[in-house]
Amino acid sequence: MNTPSHVVVFDNDGTFTPKGPGNAISLVNTVDNNAGLPETAKKELQALRDEYMAPVLNGALSHRDQREWMHGTLGIYHRHGLDLNRARGAVSRLSIRPGVKECLILLRDAGIPRAIVSFGVADFIEAYLATHGIAGMVDSVYAARLRFFDGIGCYGSPENMAKTGICDGYDPDSIIVPANKGEASRHFADLYRVPHDRILAVGDSGGDKYLGHAKENRLLIASDDKEAAKISAFAGTVVVTDDFAPVTQWLKSKLGLT
């Protein structure tokens, strides 16, 4: 197999998903509020968001606090028995930025491996990708993995999760937080023997300041000029856009496809 010239890593929330009024904060937030969890669980989850959300978006939350937030969230799913089918149904209603699918097709046809590296839950991300017909266009998803129990003594494997199930724990080693997005990005590049300075990264906030490897090879998407100025220190390129066309153009330029 020929070694690809580059790999591309994407954030998911706010990158593939639209931002701004009327759009979901994240897939996890959507599941928290729309997957049938009891009110006590919702209150616990909201308390975690109130404590941690602003610092993580500003790129200011410590590695330890990032992990504690995710451990806390996944623990609530476990204690309150999150239902996988209801979680999938919740994220299936979310929209996607125009042009994402076309961008992934371009990269696939050019032989460029693609991954998502997310401070989120892989099971939710994979359901979201499947909803939009792009699950097969992403080679790897780096994000927290839940375990699901089918109610009669069986567990779904990580490769083929049960079609129905209740959350019965999670894999702590699978957790991705903003601080280790670079580590996960480099792991993905190593799978394809691609040098780290040829990792291209696309995100949308200070939480992506370690996504990929080199700052000059990182693009962040902003909703407006104010947000662009706020996150400009974290990337070589910032674009203000609602669709993926400028992202695709940047990738084409970096890859020599123009």
mmCIF file of C-alpha atoms in Angstrom:
data_model
loop_
_atom_site.group_PDB
_atom_site.id
_atom_site.type_symbol
_atom_site.label_atom_id
_atom_site.label_comp_id
_atom_site.label_asym_id
_atom_site.label_seq_id
_atom_site.Cartn_x
_atom_site.Cartn_y
_atom_site.Cartn_z
ATOM 1 C CA MET A 1 0.000 0.000 0.000
ATOM 2 C CA ASN A 2 1.321 3.427 -0.939
ATOM 3 C CA THR A 3 1.921 5.846 1.921
ATOM 4 C CA PRO A 4 -0.513 8.776 1.652
ATOM 5 C CA SER A 5 0.950 12.265 1.429
ATOM 6 C CA HIS A 6 -1.133 13.537 4.398
ATOM 7 C CA VAL A 7 -3.843 12.619 6.856
ATOM 8 C CA VAL A 8 -6.700 14.905 7.906
ATOM 9 C CA VAL A 9 -8.224 15.024 11.390
ATOM 10 C CA PHE A 10 -11.490 16.770 12.188
ATOM 11 C CA ASP A 11 -13.235 17.837 15.345
ATOM 12 C CA ASN A 12 -16.971 17.039 15.256
ATOM 13 C CA ASP A 13 -19.068 19.386 17.419
ATOM 14 C CA GLY A 14 -19.166 22.838 15.868
ATOM 15 C CA THR A 15 -17.048 21.603 12.970
ATOM 16 C CA PHE A 16 -19.292 19.104 11.199
ATOM 17 C CA THR A 17 -22.326 20.313 13.148
ATOM 18 C CA PRO A 18 -23.531 23.895 12.546
ATOM 19 C CA LYS A 19 -22.961 26.540 15.218
ATOM 20 C CA GLY A 20 -25.039 29.472 16.367
ATOM 21 C CA PRO A 21 -28.597 30.066 17.614
ATOM 22 C CA GLY A 22 -30.944 27.153 17.044
ATOM 23 C CA ASN A 23 -28.151 24.602 16.708
ATOM 24 C CA ALA A 24 -27.039 22.019 19.230
ATOM 25 C CA ILE A 25 -24.081 22.787 21.499
ATOM 26 C CA SER A 26 -22.812 19.237 21.039
ATOM 27 C CA LEU A 27 -23.915 15.660 20.410
ATOM 28 C CA VAL A 28 -23.409 14.909 24.104
ATOM 29 C CA ASN A 29 -25.625 17.851 25.083
ATOM 30 C CA THR A 30 -28.272 16.627 22.657
ATOM 31 C CA VAL A 31 -28.231 13.145 24.180
ATOM 32 C CA ASP A 32 -28.272 14.579 27.701
ATOM 33 C CA ASN A 33 -31.517 16.423 27.021
ATOM 34 C CA ASN A 34 -33.311 14.225 24.469
ATOM 35 C CA ALA A 35 -32.528 10.559 25.148
ATOM 36 C CA GLY A 36 -34.962 9.901 27.972
ATOM 37 C CA LEU A 37 -32.615 10.338 30.917
ATOM 38 C CA PRO A 38 -34.388 11.142 34.211
ATOM 39 C CA GLU A 39 -34.523 14.698 35.482
ATOM 40 C CA THR A 40 -32.020 13.930 38.227
ATOM 41 C CA ALA A 41 -29.481 12.871 35.570
ATOM 42 C CA LYS A 42 -30.171 15.987 33.481
ATOM 43 C CA LYS A 43 -29.546 18.207 36.506
ATOM 44 C CA GLU A 44 -26.262 16.449 37.237
ATOM 45 C CA LEU A 45 -25.159 16.828 33.614
ATOM 46 C CA GLN A 46 -26.136 20.493 33.507
ATOM 47 C CA ALA A 47 -24.138 21.152 36.674
ATOM 48 C CA LEU A 48 -21.050 19.718 34.960
ATOM 49 C CA ARG A 49 -21.614 21.918 31.874
ATOM 50 C CA ASP A 50 -22.081 25.002 34.033
ATOM 51 C CA GLU A 51 -18.759 24.319 35.718
ATOM 52 C CA TYR A 52 -16.625 23.383 32.716
ATOM 53 C CA MET A 53 -18.074 24.615 29.405
ATOM 54 C CA ALA A 54 -16.728 28.169 29.187
ATOM 55 C CA PRO A 55 -13.129 27.284 30.150
ATOM 56 C CA VAL A 56 -12.930 24.415 27.654
ATOM 57 C CA LEU A 57 -14.149 26.584 24.753
ATOM 58 C CA ASN A 58 -11.536 29.180 25.677
ATOM 59 C CA GLY A 59 -8.811 26.555 25.721
ATOM 60 C CA ALA A 60 -8.249 27.259 29.421
ATOM 61 C CA LEU A 61 -9.525 24.104 31.151
ATOM 62 C CA SER A 62 -6.775 21.968 32.731
ATOM 63 C CA HIS A 63 -6.088 18.440 31.487
ATOM 64 C CA ARG A 64 -7.219 17.054 34.841
ATOM 65 C CA ASP A 65 -10.500 18.990 34.787
ATOM 66 C CA GLN A 66 -11.151 17.948 31.188
ATOM 67 C CA ARG A 67 -10.874 14.293 32.173
ATOM 68 C CA GLU A 68 -12.972 14.776 35.315
ATOM 69 C CA TRP A 69 -15.750 16.340 33.221
ATOM 70 C CA MET A 70 -15.810 13.417 30.812
ATOM 71 C CA HIS A 71 -15.543 10.803 33.564
ATOM 72 C CA GLY A 72 -18.405 12.539 35.344
ATOM 73 C CA THR A 73 -20.589 12.570 32.232
ATOM 74 C CA LEU A 74 -19.961 8.933 31.362
ATOM 75 C CA GLY A 75 -20.521 7.923 34.971
ATOM 76 C CA ILE A 76 -23.951 9.556 34.905
ATOM 77 C CA TYR A 77 -24.828 7.621 31.729
ATOM 78 C CA HIS A 78 -23.828 4.423 33.516
ATOM 79 C CA ARG A 79 -25.641 5.120 36.788
ATOM 80 C CA HIS A 80 -28.850 6.157 35.060
ATOM 81 C CA GLY A 81 -28.811 3.494 32.320
ATOM 82 C CA LEU A 82 -28.595 5.524 29.097
ATOM 83 C CA ASP A 83 -30.452 3.718 26.314
ATOM 84 C CA LEU A 84 -28.388 3.380 23.126
ATOM 85 C CA ASN A 85 -31.342 3.443 20.739
ATOM 86 C CA ARG A 86 -32.722 6.613 22.305
ATOM 87 C CA ALA A 87 -29.286 8.227 22.146
ATOM 88 C CA ARG A 88 -28.994 7.348 18.463
ATOM 89 C CA GLY A 89 -32.455 8.750 17.833
ATOM 90 C CA ALA A 90 -31.549 12.027 19.536
ATOM 91 C CA VAL A 91 -28.425 12.703 17.453
ATOM 92 C CA SER A 92 -30.086 11.543 14.225
ATOM 93 C CA ARG A 93 -32.163 14.728 14.226
ATOM 94 C CA LEU A 94 -29.119 17.019 14.089
ATOM 95 C CA SER A 95 -28.144 18.749 10.864
ATOM 96 C CA ILE A 96 -24.711 18.914 9.232
ATOM 97 C CA ARG A 97 -22.834 21.785 7.624
ATOM 98 C CA PRO A 98 -23.365 22.014 3.861
ATOM 99 C CA GLY A 99 -20.356 20.652 1.997
ATOM 100 C CA VAL A 100 -19.044 18.223 4.635
ATOM 101 C CA LYS A 101 -19.924 15.148 2.595
ATOM 102 C CA GLU A 102 -18.401 16.597 -0.566
ATOM 103 C CA CYS A 103 -15.198 17.400 1.338
ATOM 104 C CA LEU A 104 -14.918 13.848 2.662
ATOM 105 C CA ILE A 105 -15.543 12.428 -0.818
ATOM 106 C CA LEU A 106 -12.750 14.618 -2.208
ATOM 107 C CA LEU A 107 -10.316 13.405 0.455
ATOM 108 C CA ARG A 108 -11.341 9.771 0.018
ATOM 109 C CA ASP A 109 -10.914 9.922 -3.745
ATOM 110 C CA ALA A 110 -7.491 11.544 -3.276
ATOM 111 C CA GLY A 111 -6.419 8.685 -0.994
ATOM 112 C CA ILE A 112 -6.142 10.888 2.109
ATOM 113 C CA PRO A 113 -7.073 9.090 5.385
ATOM 114 C CA ARG A 114 -9.651 10.866 7.539
ATOM 115 C CA ALA A 115 -10.366 10.737 11.275
ATOM 116 C CA ILE A 116 -12.535 12.456 13.844
ATOM 117 C CA VAL A 117 -10.837 13.356 17.126
ATOM 118 C CA SER A 118 -13.467 14.514 19.601
ATOM 119 C CA PHE A 119 -14.019 15.467 23.218
ATOM 120 C CA GLY A 120 -17.225 13.473 22.910
ATOM 121 C CA VAL A 121 -18.659 9.962 22.655
ATOM 122 C CA ALA A 122 -17.772 7.745 19.709
ATOM 123 C CA ASP A 123 -21.108 5.914 19.758
ATOM 124 C CA PHE A 124 -22.994 9.195 19.301
ATOM 125 C CA ILE A 125 -20.622 10.424 16.593
ATOM 126 C CA GLU A 126 -20.929 7.203 14.592
ATOM 127 C CA ALA A 127 -24.727 7.385 14.779
ATOM 128 C CA TYR A 128 -24.597 11.000 13.589
ATOM 129 C CA LEU A 129 -22.307 10.134 10.677
ATOM 130 C CA ALA A 130 -24.569 7.234 9.680
ATOM 131 C CA THR A 131 -27.604 9.549 9.662
ATOM 132 C CA HIS A 132 -25.906 11.726 7.046
ATOM 133 C CA GLY A 133 -24.569 8.822 4.978
ATOM 134 C CA ILE A 134 -20.903 9.503 5.725
ATOM 135 C CA ALA A 135 -19.983 6.824 8.261
ATOM 136 C CA GLY A 136 -17.939 4.976 5.641
ATOM 137 C CA MET A 137 -16.066 8.152 4.713
ATOM 138 C CA VAL A 138 -14.324 8.436 8.098
ATOM 139 C CA ASP A 139 -11.589 5.900 8.773
ATOM 140 C CA SER A 140 -11.334 6.275 12.551
ATOM 141 C CA VAL A 141 -13.202 7.940 15.407
ATOM 142 C CA TYR A 142 -11.140 8.872 18.463
ATOM 143 C CA ALA A 143 -13.598 9.543 21.300
ATOM 144 C CA ALA A 144 -14.928 7.923 24.468
ATOM 145 C CA ARG A 145 -16.427 4.442 24.044
ATOM 146 C CA LEU A 146 -19.425 3.330 26.069
ATOM 147 C CA ARG A 147 -20.310 -0.271 26.899
ATOM 148 C CA PHE A 148 -23.879 -1.436 26.411
ATOM 149 C CA PHE A 149 -25.705 -4.386 28.017
ATOM 150 C CA ASP A 150 -28.467 -6.051 26.044
ATOM 151 C CA GLY A 151 -30.507 -7.020 29.091
ATOM 152 C CA ILE A 152 -30.054 -10.776 28.768
ATOM 153 C CA GLY A 153 -26.411 -11.185 29.661
ATOM 154 C CA CYS A 154 -24.567 -10.054 26.534
ATOM 155 C CA TYR A 155 -22.389 -7.083 25.678
ATOM 156 C CA GLY A 156 -21.813 -5.541 22.266
ATOM 157 C CA SER A 157 -18.189 -5.564 21.114
ATOM 158 C CA PRO A 158 -16.492 -2.230 20.306
ATOM 159 C CA GLU A 159 -16.488 -3.258 16.625
ATOM 160 C CA ASN A 160 -20.154 -4.241 16.470
ATOM 161 C CA MET A 161 -22.167 -2.648 19.235
ATOM 162 C CA ALA A 162 -25.509 -4.192 20.137
ATOM 163 C CA LYS A 163 -28.437 -2.759 18.216
ATOM 164 C CA THR A 164 -30.200 -2.175 21.521
ATOM 165 C CA GLY A 165 -28.740 -1.828 24.958
ATOM 166 C CA ILE A 166 -28.377 -0.005 28.202
ATOM 167 C CA CYS A 167 -25.132 1.719 29.155
ATOM 168 C CA ASP A 168 -23.191 -0.449 31.597
ATOM 169 C CA GLY A 169 -19.910 1.450 31.746
ATOM 170 C CA TYR A 170 -17.209 2.820 29.484
ATOM 171 C CA ASP A 171 -13.617 2.341 28.415
ATOM 172 C CA PRO A 172 -11.557 4.920 30.352
ATOM 173 C CA ASP A 173 -8.593 4.465 28.007
ATOM 174 C CA SER A 174 -10.705 5.635 25.052
ATOM 175 C CA ILE A 175 -11.407 9.104 26.457
ATOM 176 C CA ILE A 176 -10.243 12.015 24.327
ATOM 177 C CA VAL A 177 -10.034 15.462 25.901
ATOM 178 C CA PRO A 178 -8.774 18.692 24.318
ATOM 179 C CA ALA A 179 -5.326 18.224 25.882
ATOM 180 C CA ASN A 180 -4.676 14.872 24.171
ATOM 181 C CA LYS A 181 -6.178 15.601 20.764
ATOM 182 C CA GLY A 182 -2.653 16.056 19.398
ATOM 183 C CA GLU A 183 -1.579 12.681 20.752
ATOM 184 C CA ALA A 184 -4.561 10.989 19.091
ATOM 185 C CA SER A 185 -3.885 12.873 15.835
ATOM 186 C CA ARG A 186 -0.277 11.667 15.776
ATOM 187 C CA HIS A 187 -1.396 8.118 16.519
ATOM 188 C CA PHE A 188 -3.654 8.261 13.456
ATOM 189 C CA ALA A 189 -0.824 9.587 11.282
ATOM 190 C CA ASP A 190 1.500 6.838 12.530
ATOM 191 C CA LEU A 191 -0.979 4.197 11.361
ATOM 192 C CA TYR A 192 -0.340 5.385 7.806
ATOM 193 C CA ARG A 193 3.364 6.201 8.276
ATOM 194 C CA VAL A 194 2.654 9.871 7.587
ATOM 195 C CA PRO A 195 5.069 12.411 9.170
ATOM 196 C CA HIS A 196 3.456 14.526 11.857
ATOM 197 C CA ASP A 197 4.119 17.747 9.960
ATOM 198 C CA ARG A 198 1.756 16.415 7.273
ATOM 199 C CA ILE A 199 -1.257 16.188 9.575
ATOM 200 C CA LEU A 200 -3.950 18.674 8.523
ATOM 201 C CA ALA A 201 -6.492 19.566 11.209
ATOM 202 C CA VAL A 202 -9.920 21.231 11.134
ATOM 203 C CA GLY A 203 -11.711 22.412 14.279
ATOM 204 C CA ASP A 204 -13.715 25.347 15.583
ATOM 205 C CA SER A 205 -12.588 26.525 19.025
ATOM 206 C CA GLY A 206 -9.823 26.869 21.585
ATOM 207 C CA GLY A 207 -10.661 23.298 22.532
ATOM 208 C CA ASP A 208 -8.951 22.315 19.263
ATOM 209 C CA LYS A 209 -5.674 24.126 19.896
ATOM 210 C CA TYR A 210 -3.836 20.769 20.084
ATOM 211 C CA LEU A 211 -5.752 19.050 17.269
ATOM 212 C CA GLY A 212 -3.342 17.835 14.607
ATOM 213 C CA HIS A 213 0.275 18.793 15.176
ATOM 214 C CA ALA A 214 1.625 22.011 13.653
ATOM 215 C CA LYS A 215 -0.250 25.281 14.144
ATOM 216 C CA GLU A 216 0.230 26.294 10.508
ATOM 217 C CA ASN A 217 -1.571 23.123 9.447
ATOM 218 C CA ARG A 218 -4.613 23.800 11.620
ATOM 219 C CA LEU A 219 -7.766 25.594 10.407
ATOM 220 C CA LEU A 220 -10.519 26.744 12.765
ATOM 221 C CA ILE A 221 -14.055 27.677 11.734
ATOM 222 C CA ALA A 222 -15.597 30.786 13.317
ATOM 223 C CA SER A 223 -19.190 31.999 13.265
ATOM 224 C CA ASP A 224 -18.297 35.705 13.047
ATOM 225 C CA ASP A 225 -15.362 38.115 13.127
ATOM 226 C CA LYS A 226 -15.469 38.417 16.927
ATOM 227 C CA GLU A 227 -15.100 34.688 17.374
ATOM 228 C CA ALA A 228 -12.423 34.576 14.675
ATOM 229 C CA ALA A 229 -10.322 37.098 16.595
ATOM 230 C CA LYS A 230 -10.815 35.113 19.801
ATOM 231 C CA ILE A 231 -9.517 31.822 18.378
ATOM 232 C CA SER A 232 -6.931 33.143 15.917
ATOM 233 C CA ALA A 233 -4.051 32.405 18.313
ATOM 234 C CA PHE A 234 -4.776 28.688 18.111
ATOM 235 C CA ALA A 235 -4.461 28.088 14.359
ATOM 236 C CA GLY A 236 -2.624 29.086 11.222
ATOM 237 C CA THR A 237 -5.903 29.832 9.443
ATOM 238 C CA VAL A 238 -9.332 30.923 10.672
ATOM 239 C CA VAL A 239 -12.343 31.189 8.357
ATOM 240 C CA VAL A 240 -15.742 32.740 9.046
ATOM 241 C CA THR A 241 -18.285 30.498 7.368
ATOM 242 C CA ASP A 242 -21.510 28.543 7.781
ATOM 243 C CA ASP A 243 -20.634 25.973 5.133
ATOM 244 C CA PHE A 244 -17.623 23.790 4.431
ATOM 245 C CA ALA A 245 -16.548 25.299 1.093
ATOM 246 C CA PRO A 246 -13.658 27.385 2.551
ATOM 247 C CA VAL A 247 -12.458 24.335 4.479
ATOM 248 C CA THR A 248 -12.424 22.228 1.342
ATOM 249 C CA GLN A 249 -10.563 24.947 -0.550
ATOM 250 C CA TRP A 250 -7.932 25.182 2.211
ATOM 251 C CA LEU A 251 -7.458 21.414 2.198
ATOM 252 C CA LYS A 252 -7.159 21.350 -1.585
ATOM 253 C CA SER A 253 -4.489 24.045 -1.417
ATOM 254 C CA LYS A 254 -2.538 22.211 1.309
ATOM 255 C CA LEU A 255 -2.772 18.951 -0.632
ATOM 256 C CA GLY A 256 -1.877 20.449 -3.993
ATOM 257 C CA LEU A 257 -5.253 19.534 -5.467
ATOM 258 C CA THR A 258 -6.110 22.997 -6.854
#
